[in-house]
Coordinates of N, CA and C in Angstrom, one line a residue:
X1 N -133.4 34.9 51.8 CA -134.3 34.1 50.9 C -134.9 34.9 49.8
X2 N -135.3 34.2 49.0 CA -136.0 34.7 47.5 C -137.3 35.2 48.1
X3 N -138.0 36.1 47.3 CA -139.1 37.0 47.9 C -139.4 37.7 46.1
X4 N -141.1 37.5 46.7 CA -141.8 37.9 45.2 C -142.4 39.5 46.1
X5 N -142.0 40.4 45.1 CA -142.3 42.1 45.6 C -143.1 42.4 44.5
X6 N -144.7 42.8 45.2 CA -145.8 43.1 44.2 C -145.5 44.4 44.7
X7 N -145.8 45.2 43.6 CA -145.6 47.0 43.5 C -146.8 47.2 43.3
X8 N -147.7 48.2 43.8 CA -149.1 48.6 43.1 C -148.8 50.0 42.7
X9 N -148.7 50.4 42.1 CA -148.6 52.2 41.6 C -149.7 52.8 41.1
X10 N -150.1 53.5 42.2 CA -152.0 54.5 42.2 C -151.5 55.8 42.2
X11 N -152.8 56.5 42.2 CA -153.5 58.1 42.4 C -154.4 57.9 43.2
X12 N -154.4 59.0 44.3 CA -155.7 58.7 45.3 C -156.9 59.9 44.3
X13 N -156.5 59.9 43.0 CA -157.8 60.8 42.1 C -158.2 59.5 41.6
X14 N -157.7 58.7 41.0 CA -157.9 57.6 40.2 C -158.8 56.6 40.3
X15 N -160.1 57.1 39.4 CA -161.1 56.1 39.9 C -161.1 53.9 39.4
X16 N -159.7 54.2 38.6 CA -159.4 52.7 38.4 C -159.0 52.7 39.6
X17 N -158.1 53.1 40.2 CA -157.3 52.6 41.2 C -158.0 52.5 42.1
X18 N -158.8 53.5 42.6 CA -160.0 52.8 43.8 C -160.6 51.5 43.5
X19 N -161.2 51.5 42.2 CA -161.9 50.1 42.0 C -160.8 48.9 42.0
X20 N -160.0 49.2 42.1 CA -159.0 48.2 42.5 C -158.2 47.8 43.4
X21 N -158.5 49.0 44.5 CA -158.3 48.5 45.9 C -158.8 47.3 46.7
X22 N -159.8 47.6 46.4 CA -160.9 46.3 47.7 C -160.4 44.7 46.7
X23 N -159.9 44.7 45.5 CA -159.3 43.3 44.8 C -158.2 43.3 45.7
X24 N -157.3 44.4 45.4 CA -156.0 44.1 45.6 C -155.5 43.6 47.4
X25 N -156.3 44.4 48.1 CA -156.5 44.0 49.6 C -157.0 42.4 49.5
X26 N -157.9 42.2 48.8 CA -158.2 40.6 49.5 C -157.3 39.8 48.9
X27 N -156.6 39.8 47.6 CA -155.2 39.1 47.2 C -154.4 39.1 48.8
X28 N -153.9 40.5 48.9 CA -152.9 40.7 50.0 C -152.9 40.0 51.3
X29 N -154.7 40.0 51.6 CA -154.9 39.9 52.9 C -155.5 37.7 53.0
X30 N -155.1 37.4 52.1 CA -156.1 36.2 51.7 C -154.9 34.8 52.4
X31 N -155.7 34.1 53.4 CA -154.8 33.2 54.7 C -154.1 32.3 53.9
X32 N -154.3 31.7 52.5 CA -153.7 30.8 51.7 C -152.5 31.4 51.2
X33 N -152.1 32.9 51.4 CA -150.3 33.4 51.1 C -149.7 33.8 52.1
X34 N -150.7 33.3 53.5 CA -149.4 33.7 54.7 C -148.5 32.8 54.6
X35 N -147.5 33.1 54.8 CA -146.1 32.5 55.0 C -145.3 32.4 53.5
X36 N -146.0 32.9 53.3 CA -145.2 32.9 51.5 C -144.3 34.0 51.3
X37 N -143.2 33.9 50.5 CA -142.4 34.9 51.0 C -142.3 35.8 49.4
X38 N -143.7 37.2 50.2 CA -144.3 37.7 49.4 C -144.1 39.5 49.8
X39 N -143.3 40.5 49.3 CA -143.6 41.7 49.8 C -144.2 42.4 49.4
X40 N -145.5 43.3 49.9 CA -147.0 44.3 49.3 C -146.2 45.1 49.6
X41 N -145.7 46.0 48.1 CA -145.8 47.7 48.8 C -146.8 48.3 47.6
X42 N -146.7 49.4 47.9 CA -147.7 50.7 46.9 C -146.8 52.1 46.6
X43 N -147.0 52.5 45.7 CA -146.0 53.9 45.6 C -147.0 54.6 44.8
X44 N -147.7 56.1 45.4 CA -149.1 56.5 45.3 C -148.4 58.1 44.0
X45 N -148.9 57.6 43.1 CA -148.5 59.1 42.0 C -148.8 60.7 42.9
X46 N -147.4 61.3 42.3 CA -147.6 62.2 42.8 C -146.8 63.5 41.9
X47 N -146.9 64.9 41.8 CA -146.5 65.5 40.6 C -144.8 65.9 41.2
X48 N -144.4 64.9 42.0 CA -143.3 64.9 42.3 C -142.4 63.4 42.2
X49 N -143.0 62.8 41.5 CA -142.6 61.6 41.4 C -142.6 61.0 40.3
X50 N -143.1 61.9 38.9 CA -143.3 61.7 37.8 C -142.6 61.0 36.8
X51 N -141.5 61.2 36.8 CA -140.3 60.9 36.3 C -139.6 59.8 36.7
X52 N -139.9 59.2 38.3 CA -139.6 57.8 38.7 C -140.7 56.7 37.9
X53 N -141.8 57.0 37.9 CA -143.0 56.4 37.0 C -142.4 55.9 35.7
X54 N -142.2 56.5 34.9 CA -141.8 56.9 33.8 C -140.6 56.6 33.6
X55 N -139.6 56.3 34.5 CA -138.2 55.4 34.3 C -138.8 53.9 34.6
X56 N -139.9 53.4 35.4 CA -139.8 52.3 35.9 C -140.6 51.8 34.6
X57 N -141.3 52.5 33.9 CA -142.4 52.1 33.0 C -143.4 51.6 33.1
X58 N -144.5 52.9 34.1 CA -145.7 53.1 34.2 C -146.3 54.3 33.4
X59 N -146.9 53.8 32.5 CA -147.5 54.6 31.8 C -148.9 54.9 32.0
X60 N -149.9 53.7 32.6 CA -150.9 54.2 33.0 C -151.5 53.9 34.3
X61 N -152.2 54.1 35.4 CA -152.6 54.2 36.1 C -154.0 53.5 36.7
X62 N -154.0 52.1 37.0 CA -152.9 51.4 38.0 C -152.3 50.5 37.4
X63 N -151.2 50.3 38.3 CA -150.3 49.7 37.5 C -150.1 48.7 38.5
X64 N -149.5 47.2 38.1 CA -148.7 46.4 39.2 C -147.5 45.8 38.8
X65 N -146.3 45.8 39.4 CA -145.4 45.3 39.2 C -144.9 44.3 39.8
X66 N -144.3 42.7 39.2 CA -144.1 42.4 40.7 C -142.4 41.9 39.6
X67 N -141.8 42.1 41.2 CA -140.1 41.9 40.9 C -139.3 40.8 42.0
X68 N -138.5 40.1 41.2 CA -138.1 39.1 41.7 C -137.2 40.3 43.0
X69 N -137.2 39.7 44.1 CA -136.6 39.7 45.2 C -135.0 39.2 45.6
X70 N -134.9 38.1 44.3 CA -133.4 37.9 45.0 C -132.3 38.7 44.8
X71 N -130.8 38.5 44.9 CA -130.1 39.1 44.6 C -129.6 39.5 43.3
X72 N -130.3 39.0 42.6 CA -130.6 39.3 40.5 C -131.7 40.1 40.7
X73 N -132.6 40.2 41.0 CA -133.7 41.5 41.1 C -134.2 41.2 39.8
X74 N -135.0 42.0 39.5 CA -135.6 42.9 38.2 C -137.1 42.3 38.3
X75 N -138.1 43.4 37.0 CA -139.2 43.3 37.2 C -139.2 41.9 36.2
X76 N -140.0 41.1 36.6 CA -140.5 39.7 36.3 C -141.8 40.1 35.1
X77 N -142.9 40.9 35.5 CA -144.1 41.0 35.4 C -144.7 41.9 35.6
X78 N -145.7 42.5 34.4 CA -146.5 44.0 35.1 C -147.6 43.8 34.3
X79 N -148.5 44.5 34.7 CA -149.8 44.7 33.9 C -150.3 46.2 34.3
X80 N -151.2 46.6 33.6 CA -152.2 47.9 33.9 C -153.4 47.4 33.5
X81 N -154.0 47.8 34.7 CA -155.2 47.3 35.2 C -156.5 47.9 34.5

């Protein structure tokens, strides 16, 4: 089945991205999208990962992506936060 994949891409230096944790947790965690066919991942900056950032087109820090899930894929939607 089709599946909406929210990407969150942080720094655990990042003081946007902390202030945008305790949001992004109660989106995630909130009883009106259980059952929704919804996947939360995160992929945390790192000076080894720089250049995946940077192909996906994250330029700043935090970022969210969210990408369609089916078998067409691609990113739908992003913002920086």
């Amino acid at each position: 089945p089709d599946k909406l994949i929210v990407l969150k891409f942080y720094a655990s230096y990042c003081r946007a991205c902390m202030a945008l944790e305790p949001m992004f947790l109660n989106v995630k965690n909130d009883k009106q999208l259980n059952g929704l066919p919804i996947i939360w991942a995160e992929c945390r900056a790192s000076r080894h990962n720089k250049q995946f950032f940077k192909k996906l087109g994250v330029l700043a820090l935090p970022t969210v992506h969210f990408y369609d899930g089916s078998n067409k894929g691609g990113l739908v939607e992003n913002f920086q936060c």
